[in-house]
mmCIF file of C-alpha atoms in Angstrom:
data_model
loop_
_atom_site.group_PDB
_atom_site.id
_atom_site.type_symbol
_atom_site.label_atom_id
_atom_site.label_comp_id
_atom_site.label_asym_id
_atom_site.label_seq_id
_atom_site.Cartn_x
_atom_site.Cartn_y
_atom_site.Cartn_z
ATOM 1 C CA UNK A 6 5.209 9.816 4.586
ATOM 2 C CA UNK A 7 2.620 7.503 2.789
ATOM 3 C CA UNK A 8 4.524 7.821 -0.861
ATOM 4 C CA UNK A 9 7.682 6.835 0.723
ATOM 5 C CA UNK A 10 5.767 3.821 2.602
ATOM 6 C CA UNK A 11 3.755 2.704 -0.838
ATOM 7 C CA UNK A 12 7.983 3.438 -2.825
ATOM 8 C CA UNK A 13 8.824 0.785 0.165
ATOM 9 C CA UNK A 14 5.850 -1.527 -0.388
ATOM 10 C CA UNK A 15 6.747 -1.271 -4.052
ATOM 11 C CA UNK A 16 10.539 -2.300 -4.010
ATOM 12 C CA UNK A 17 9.506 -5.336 -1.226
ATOM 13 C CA UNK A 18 7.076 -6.775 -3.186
ATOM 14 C CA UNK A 19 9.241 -7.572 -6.197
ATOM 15 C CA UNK A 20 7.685 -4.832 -8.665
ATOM 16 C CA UNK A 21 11.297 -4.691 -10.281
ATOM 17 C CA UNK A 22 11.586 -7.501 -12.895
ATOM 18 C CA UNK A 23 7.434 -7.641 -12.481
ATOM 19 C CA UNK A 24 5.857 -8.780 -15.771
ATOM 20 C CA UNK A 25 2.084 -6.942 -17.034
ATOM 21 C CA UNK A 26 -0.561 -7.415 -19.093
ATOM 22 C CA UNK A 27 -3.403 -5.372 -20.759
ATOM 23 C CA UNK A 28 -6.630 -7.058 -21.447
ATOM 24 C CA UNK A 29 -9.464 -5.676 -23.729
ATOM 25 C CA UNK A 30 -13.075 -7.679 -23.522
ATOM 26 C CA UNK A 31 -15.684 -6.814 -25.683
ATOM 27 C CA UNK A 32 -18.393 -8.876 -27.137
ATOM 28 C CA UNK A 33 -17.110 -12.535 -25.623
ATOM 29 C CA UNK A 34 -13.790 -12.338 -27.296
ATOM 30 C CA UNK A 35 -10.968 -11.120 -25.278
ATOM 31 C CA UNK A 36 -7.123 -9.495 -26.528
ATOM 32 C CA UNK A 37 -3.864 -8.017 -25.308
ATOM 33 C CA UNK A 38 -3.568 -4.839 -25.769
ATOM 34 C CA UNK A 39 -0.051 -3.707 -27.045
ATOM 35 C CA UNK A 40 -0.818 0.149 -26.718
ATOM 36 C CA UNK A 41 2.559 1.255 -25.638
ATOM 37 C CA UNK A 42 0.247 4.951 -24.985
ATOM 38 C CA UNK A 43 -1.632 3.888 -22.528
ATOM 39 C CA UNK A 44 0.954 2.343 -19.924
ATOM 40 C CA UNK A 45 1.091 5.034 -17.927
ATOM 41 C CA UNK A 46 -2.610 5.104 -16.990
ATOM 42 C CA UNK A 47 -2.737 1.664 -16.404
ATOM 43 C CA UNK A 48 0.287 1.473 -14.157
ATOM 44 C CA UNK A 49 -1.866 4.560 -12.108
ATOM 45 C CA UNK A 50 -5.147 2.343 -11.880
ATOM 46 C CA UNK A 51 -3.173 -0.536 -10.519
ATOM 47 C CA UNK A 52 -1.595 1.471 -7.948
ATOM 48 C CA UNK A 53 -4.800 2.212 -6.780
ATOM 49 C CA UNK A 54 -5.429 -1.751 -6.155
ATOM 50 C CA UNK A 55 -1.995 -1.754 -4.464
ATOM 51 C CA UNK A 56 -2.387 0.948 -2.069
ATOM 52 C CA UNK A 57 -6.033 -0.336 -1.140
ATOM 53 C CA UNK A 58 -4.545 -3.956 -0.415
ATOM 54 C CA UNK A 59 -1.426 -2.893 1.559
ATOM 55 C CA UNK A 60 -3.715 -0.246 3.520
ATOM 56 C CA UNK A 61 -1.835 2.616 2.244
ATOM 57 C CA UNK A 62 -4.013 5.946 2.672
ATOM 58 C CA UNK A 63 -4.631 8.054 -0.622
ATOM 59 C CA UNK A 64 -7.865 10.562 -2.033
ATOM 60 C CA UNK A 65 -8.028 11.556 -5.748
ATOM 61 C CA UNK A 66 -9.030 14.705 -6.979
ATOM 62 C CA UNK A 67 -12.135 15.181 -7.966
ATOM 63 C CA UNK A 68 -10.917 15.944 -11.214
ATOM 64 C CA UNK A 69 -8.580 13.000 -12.658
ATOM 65 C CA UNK A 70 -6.534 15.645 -14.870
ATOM 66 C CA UNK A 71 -5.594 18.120 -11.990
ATOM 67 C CA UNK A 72 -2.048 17.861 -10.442
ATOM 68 C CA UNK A 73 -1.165 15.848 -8.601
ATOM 69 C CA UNK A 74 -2.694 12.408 -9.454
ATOM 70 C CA UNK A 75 -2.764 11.006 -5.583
ATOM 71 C CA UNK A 76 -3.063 13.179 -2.840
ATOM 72 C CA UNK A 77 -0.753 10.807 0.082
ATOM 73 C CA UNK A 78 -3.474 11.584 3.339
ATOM 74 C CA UNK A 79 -7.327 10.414 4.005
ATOM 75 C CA UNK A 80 -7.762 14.001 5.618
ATOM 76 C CA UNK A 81 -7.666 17.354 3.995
ATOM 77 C CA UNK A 82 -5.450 18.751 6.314
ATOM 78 C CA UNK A 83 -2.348 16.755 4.738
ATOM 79 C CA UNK A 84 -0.312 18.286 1.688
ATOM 80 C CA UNK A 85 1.420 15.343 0.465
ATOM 81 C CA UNK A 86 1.273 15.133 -2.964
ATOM 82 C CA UNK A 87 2.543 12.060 -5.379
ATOM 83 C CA UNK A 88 2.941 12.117 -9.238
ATOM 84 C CA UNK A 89 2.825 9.080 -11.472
ATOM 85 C CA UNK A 90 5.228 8.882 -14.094
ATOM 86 C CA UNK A 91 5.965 5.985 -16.526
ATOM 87 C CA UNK A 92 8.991 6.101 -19.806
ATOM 88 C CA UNK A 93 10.941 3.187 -21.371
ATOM 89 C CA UNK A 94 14.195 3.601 -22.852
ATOM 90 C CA UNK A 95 14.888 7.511 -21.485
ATOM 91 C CA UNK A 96 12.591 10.241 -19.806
ATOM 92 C CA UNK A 97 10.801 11.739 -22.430
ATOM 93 C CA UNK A 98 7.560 12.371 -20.451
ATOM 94 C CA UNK A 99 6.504 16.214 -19.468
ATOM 95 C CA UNK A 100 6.951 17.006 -15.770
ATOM 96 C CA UNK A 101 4.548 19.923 -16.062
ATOM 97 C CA UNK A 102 3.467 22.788 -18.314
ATOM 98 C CA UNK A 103 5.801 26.081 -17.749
ATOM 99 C CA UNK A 104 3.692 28.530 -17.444
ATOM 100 C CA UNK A 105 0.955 26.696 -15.398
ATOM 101 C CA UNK A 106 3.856 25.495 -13.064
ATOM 102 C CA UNK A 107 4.696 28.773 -12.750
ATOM 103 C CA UNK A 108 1.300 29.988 -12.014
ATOM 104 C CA UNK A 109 0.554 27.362 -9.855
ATOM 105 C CA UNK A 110 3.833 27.738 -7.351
ATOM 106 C CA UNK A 111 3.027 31.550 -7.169
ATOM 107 C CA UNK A 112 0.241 30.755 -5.444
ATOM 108 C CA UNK A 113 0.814 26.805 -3.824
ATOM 109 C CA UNK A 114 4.575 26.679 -2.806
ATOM 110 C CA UNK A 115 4.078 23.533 -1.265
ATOM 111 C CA UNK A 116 3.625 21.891 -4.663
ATOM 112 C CA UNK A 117 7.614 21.894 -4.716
ATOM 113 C CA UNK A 118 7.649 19.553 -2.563
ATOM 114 C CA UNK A 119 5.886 17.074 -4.612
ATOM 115 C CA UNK A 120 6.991 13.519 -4.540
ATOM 116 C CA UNK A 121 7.285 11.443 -7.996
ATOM 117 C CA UNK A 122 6.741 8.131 -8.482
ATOM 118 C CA UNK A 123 8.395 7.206 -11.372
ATOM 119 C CA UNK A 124 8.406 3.626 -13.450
ATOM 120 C CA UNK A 125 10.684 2.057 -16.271
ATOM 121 C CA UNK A 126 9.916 -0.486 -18.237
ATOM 122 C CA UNK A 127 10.403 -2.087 -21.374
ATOM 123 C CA UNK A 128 7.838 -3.812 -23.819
ATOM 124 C CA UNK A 129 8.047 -7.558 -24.010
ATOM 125 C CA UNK A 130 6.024 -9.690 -27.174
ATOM 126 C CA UNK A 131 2.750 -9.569 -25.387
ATOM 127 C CA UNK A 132 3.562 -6.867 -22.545
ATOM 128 C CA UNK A 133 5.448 -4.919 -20.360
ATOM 129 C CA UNK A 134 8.658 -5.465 -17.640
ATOM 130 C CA UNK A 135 9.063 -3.349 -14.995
ATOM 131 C CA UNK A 136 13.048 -2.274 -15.149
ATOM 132 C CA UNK A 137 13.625 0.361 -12.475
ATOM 133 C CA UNK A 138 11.207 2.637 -9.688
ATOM 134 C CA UNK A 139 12.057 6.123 -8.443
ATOM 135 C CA UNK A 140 10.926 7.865 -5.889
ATOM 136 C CA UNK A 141 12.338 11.775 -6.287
ATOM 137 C CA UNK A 142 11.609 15.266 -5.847
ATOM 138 C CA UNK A 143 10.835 17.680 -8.360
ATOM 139 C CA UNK A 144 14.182 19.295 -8.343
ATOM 140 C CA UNK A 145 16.125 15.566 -8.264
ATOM 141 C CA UNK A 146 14.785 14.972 -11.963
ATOM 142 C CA UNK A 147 15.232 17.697 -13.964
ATOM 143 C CA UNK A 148 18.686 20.174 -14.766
ATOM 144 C CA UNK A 149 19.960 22.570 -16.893
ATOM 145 C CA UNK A 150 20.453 22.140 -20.458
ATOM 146 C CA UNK A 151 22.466 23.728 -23.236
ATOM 147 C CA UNK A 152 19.742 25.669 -24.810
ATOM 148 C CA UNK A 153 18.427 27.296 -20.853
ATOM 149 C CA UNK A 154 19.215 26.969 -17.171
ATOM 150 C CA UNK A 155 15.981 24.896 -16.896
ATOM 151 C CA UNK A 156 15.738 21.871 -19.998
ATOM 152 C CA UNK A 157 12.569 22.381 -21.614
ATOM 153 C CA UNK A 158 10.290 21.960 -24.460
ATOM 154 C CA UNK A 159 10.388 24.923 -26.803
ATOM 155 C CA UNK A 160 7.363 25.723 -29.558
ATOM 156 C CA UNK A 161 8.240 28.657 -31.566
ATOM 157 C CA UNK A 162 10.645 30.305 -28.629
ATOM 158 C CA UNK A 163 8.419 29.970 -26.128
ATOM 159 C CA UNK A 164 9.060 27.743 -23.233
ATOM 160 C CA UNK A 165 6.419 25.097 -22.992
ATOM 161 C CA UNK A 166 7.024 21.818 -21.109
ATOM 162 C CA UNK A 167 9.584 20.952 -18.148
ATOM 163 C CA UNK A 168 11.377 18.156 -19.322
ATOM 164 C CA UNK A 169 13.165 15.891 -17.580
ATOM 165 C CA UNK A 170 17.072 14.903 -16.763
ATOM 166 C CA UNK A 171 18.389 11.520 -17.243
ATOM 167 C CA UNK A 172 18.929 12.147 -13.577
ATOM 168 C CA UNK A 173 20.445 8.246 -12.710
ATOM 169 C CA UNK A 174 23.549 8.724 -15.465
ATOM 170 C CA UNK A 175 26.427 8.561 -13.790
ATOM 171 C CA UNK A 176 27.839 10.642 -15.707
ATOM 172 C CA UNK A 177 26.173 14.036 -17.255
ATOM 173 C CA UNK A 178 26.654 17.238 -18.384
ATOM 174 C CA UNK A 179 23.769 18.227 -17.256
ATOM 175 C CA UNK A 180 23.450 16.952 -13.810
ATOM 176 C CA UNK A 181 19.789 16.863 -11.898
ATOM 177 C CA UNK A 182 19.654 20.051 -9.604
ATOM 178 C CA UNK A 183 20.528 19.448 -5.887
ATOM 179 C CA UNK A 184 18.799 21.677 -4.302
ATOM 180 C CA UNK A 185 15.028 22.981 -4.246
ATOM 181 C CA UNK A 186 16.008 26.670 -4.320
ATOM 182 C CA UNK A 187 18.780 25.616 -7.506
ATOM 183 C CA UNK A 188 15.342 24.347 -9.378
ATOM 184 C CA UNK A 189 13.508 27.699 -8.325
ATOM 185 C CA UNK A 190 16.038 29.835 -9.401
ATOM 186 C CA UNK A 191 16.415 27.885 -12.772
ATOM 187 C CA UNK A 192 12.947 28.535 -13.478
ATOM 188 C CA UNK A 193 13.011 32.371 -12.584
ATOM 189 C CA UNK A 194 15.574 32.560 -14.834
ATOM 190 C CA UNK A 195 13.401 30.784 -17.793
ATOM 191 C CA UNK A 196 10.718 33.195 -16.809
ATOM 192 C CA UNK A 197 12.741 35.921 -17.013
ATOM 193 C CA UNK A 198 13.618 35.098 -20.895
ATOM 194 C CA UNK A 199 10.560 33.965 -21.826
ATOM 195 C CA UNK A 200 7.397 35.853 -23.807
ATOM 196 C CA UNK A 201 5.034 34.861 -20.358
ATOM 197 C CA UNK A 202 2.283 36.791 -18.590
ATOM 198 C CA UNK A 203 3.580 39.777 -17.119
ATOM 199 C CA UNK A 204 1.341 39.133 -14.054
ATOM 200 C CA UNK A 205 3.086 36.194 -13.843
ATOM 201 C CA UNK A 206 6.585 37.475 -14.046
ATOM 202 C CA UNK A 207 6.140 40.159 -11.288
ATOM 203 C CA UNK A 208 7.031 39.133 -7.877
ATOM 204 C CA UNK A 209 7.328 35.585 -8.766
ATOM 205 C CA UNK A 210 10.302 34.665 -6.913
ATOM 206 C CA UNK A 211 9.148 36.860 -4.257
ATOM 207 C CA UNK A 212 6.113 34.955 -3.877
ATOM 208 C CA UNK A 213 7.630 31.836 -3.716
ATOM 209 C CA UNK A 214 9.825 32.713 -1.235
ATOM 210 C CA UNK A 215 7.794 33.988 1.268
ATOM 211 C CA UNK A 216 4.733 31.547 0.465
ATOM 212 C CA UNK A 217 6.975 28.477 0.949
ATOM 213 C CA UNK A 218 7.941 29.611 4.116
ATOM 214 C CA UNK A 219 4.443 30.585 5.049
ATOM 215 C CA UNK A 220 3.294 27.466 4.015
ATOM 216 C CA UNK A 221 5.569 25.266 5.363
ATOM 217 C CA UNK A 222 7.774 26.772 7.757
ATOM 218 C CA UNK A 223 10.925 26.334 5.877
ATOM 219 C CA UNK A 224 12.995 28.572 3.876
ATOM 220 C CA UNK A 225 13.287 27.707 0.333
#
C-alpha cells in the first residue's frame, strides 16, 4: 500500500526530530511565519513535494476540502485513501463530522478503511519540530468516552465532531477501539441517541454491513 510505503519513506528519512520553517514574501521583504493555524496545511503541501521526489503515486480530489485529502493510486480503480492530520501537545483535531461520517459510510463502506497520517510537533522560537508520526486506522485513534460509547464533540446535545483518543497512552481509561466493527458499533450506538436524520438512522448498520462486504469482500 502506497501510504504505508510514503509512512516508511517518512520514518527513513529522519522526519522525526526534523526542524520547519514558514516563509511569507511579499513586496521584497521576506518573514517567518509563526501561525501555529496553518501547520497542518503546510505539512500537506510538503508531502506533496515528498511523494513526487520519492516516486510515491497519489491524485487529489478535485475539490481540496472533500475527504480524503490524498487518494494513495494514479488509477481510479484503487480505493486507498490517506488523511493528513497534524496536533502538538494532545489530539485535539476533528477526525470527521458525525453526521456526514455517518452519511458518508452508509453509502462508501470502504471509507473505514481509511489510513491516517498523523504528525506531532512542537513550536520552536522561529518554527516547528517534528516529535512523533502515525500511521493508523480510523478505529486505532479514537474510543469511548465517559459522556458516549464514541468521544465526541457535543453543541447543544447534539453530537457533532469525532474526536480523537490519546490512542499512544499507555495507560487509559478510555482505550482506542481494536477492532473496525467495535468503532461501527460505537457509532450506531451514538446514532441511536442522537437528534439525527431519520433517513439516516434507518438501516444504517445494515447498510454498512452488507456494503462493506460488497465493497470489499470482507465482513466488517
Amino acid at each position: 500500500m502506497n501510504a504505508q510505503l510514503l509512512f516508511n519513506k517518512l520514518k527513513k528519512s529522519g522526519i522525526i526530530g526534523a526542524t520547519g520553517k514558514t516563509y511569507f514574501e511579499l513586496h521584497g521583504l521576506k518573514t517567518v511565519v509563526l501561525d501555529s493555524s496553518i501547520v497542518g496545511n503546510v505539512i500537506q503541501e510538503w508531502l506533496k513535494k515528498f511523494m513526487d521526489k520519492n516516486g510515491i503515486a497519489y491524485r487529489l480530489k478535485s475539490n481540496s476540502q472533500e475527504f480524503p485529502d490524498y487518494l494513495m493510486h494514479a488509477s481510479n480503480d484503487q480505493i486507498d485513501l490517506l488523511e493528513v492530520k497534524c496536533f502538538k501537545k494532545s489530539p485535539n483535531f476533528d477526525v470527521a463530522n458525525f453526521m456526514a461520517y455517518c452519511r458518508s459510510v452508509k453509502t462508501h463502506p470502504y471509507r473505514l478503511d481509511a489510513d491516517y497520517l498523523i504528525f506531532e510537533y512542537k513550536e520552536t522560537t522561529d518554527g516547528i519540530v517534528i516529535k512523533n508520526i502515525w500511521l493508523k486506522k480510523v478505529w486505532e485513534i479514537c474510543a469511548g468516552s465517559e459522556r458516549s460509547p464514541l468521544k465526541i464533540q457535543w453543541k447543544q446535545g447534539v453530537a457533532f465532531n469525532i474526536r480523537p483518543a490519546t490512542w499512544y497512552a499507555k495507560k487509559s481509561r478510555y482505550p482506542a477501539f481494536i477492532s473496525r466493527l467495535d468503532f461501527v458499533m460505537a457509532i450506531k450506538q451514538v446514532l441511536d441517541i442522537s437528534s439525527s436524520s431519520p433517513e439516516v438512522q434507518k438501516g444504517w448498520l445494515a447498510s454498512v454491513k452488507s456494503g462493506y462486504l460488497k465493497q470489499t469482500g470482507q465482513n466488517l
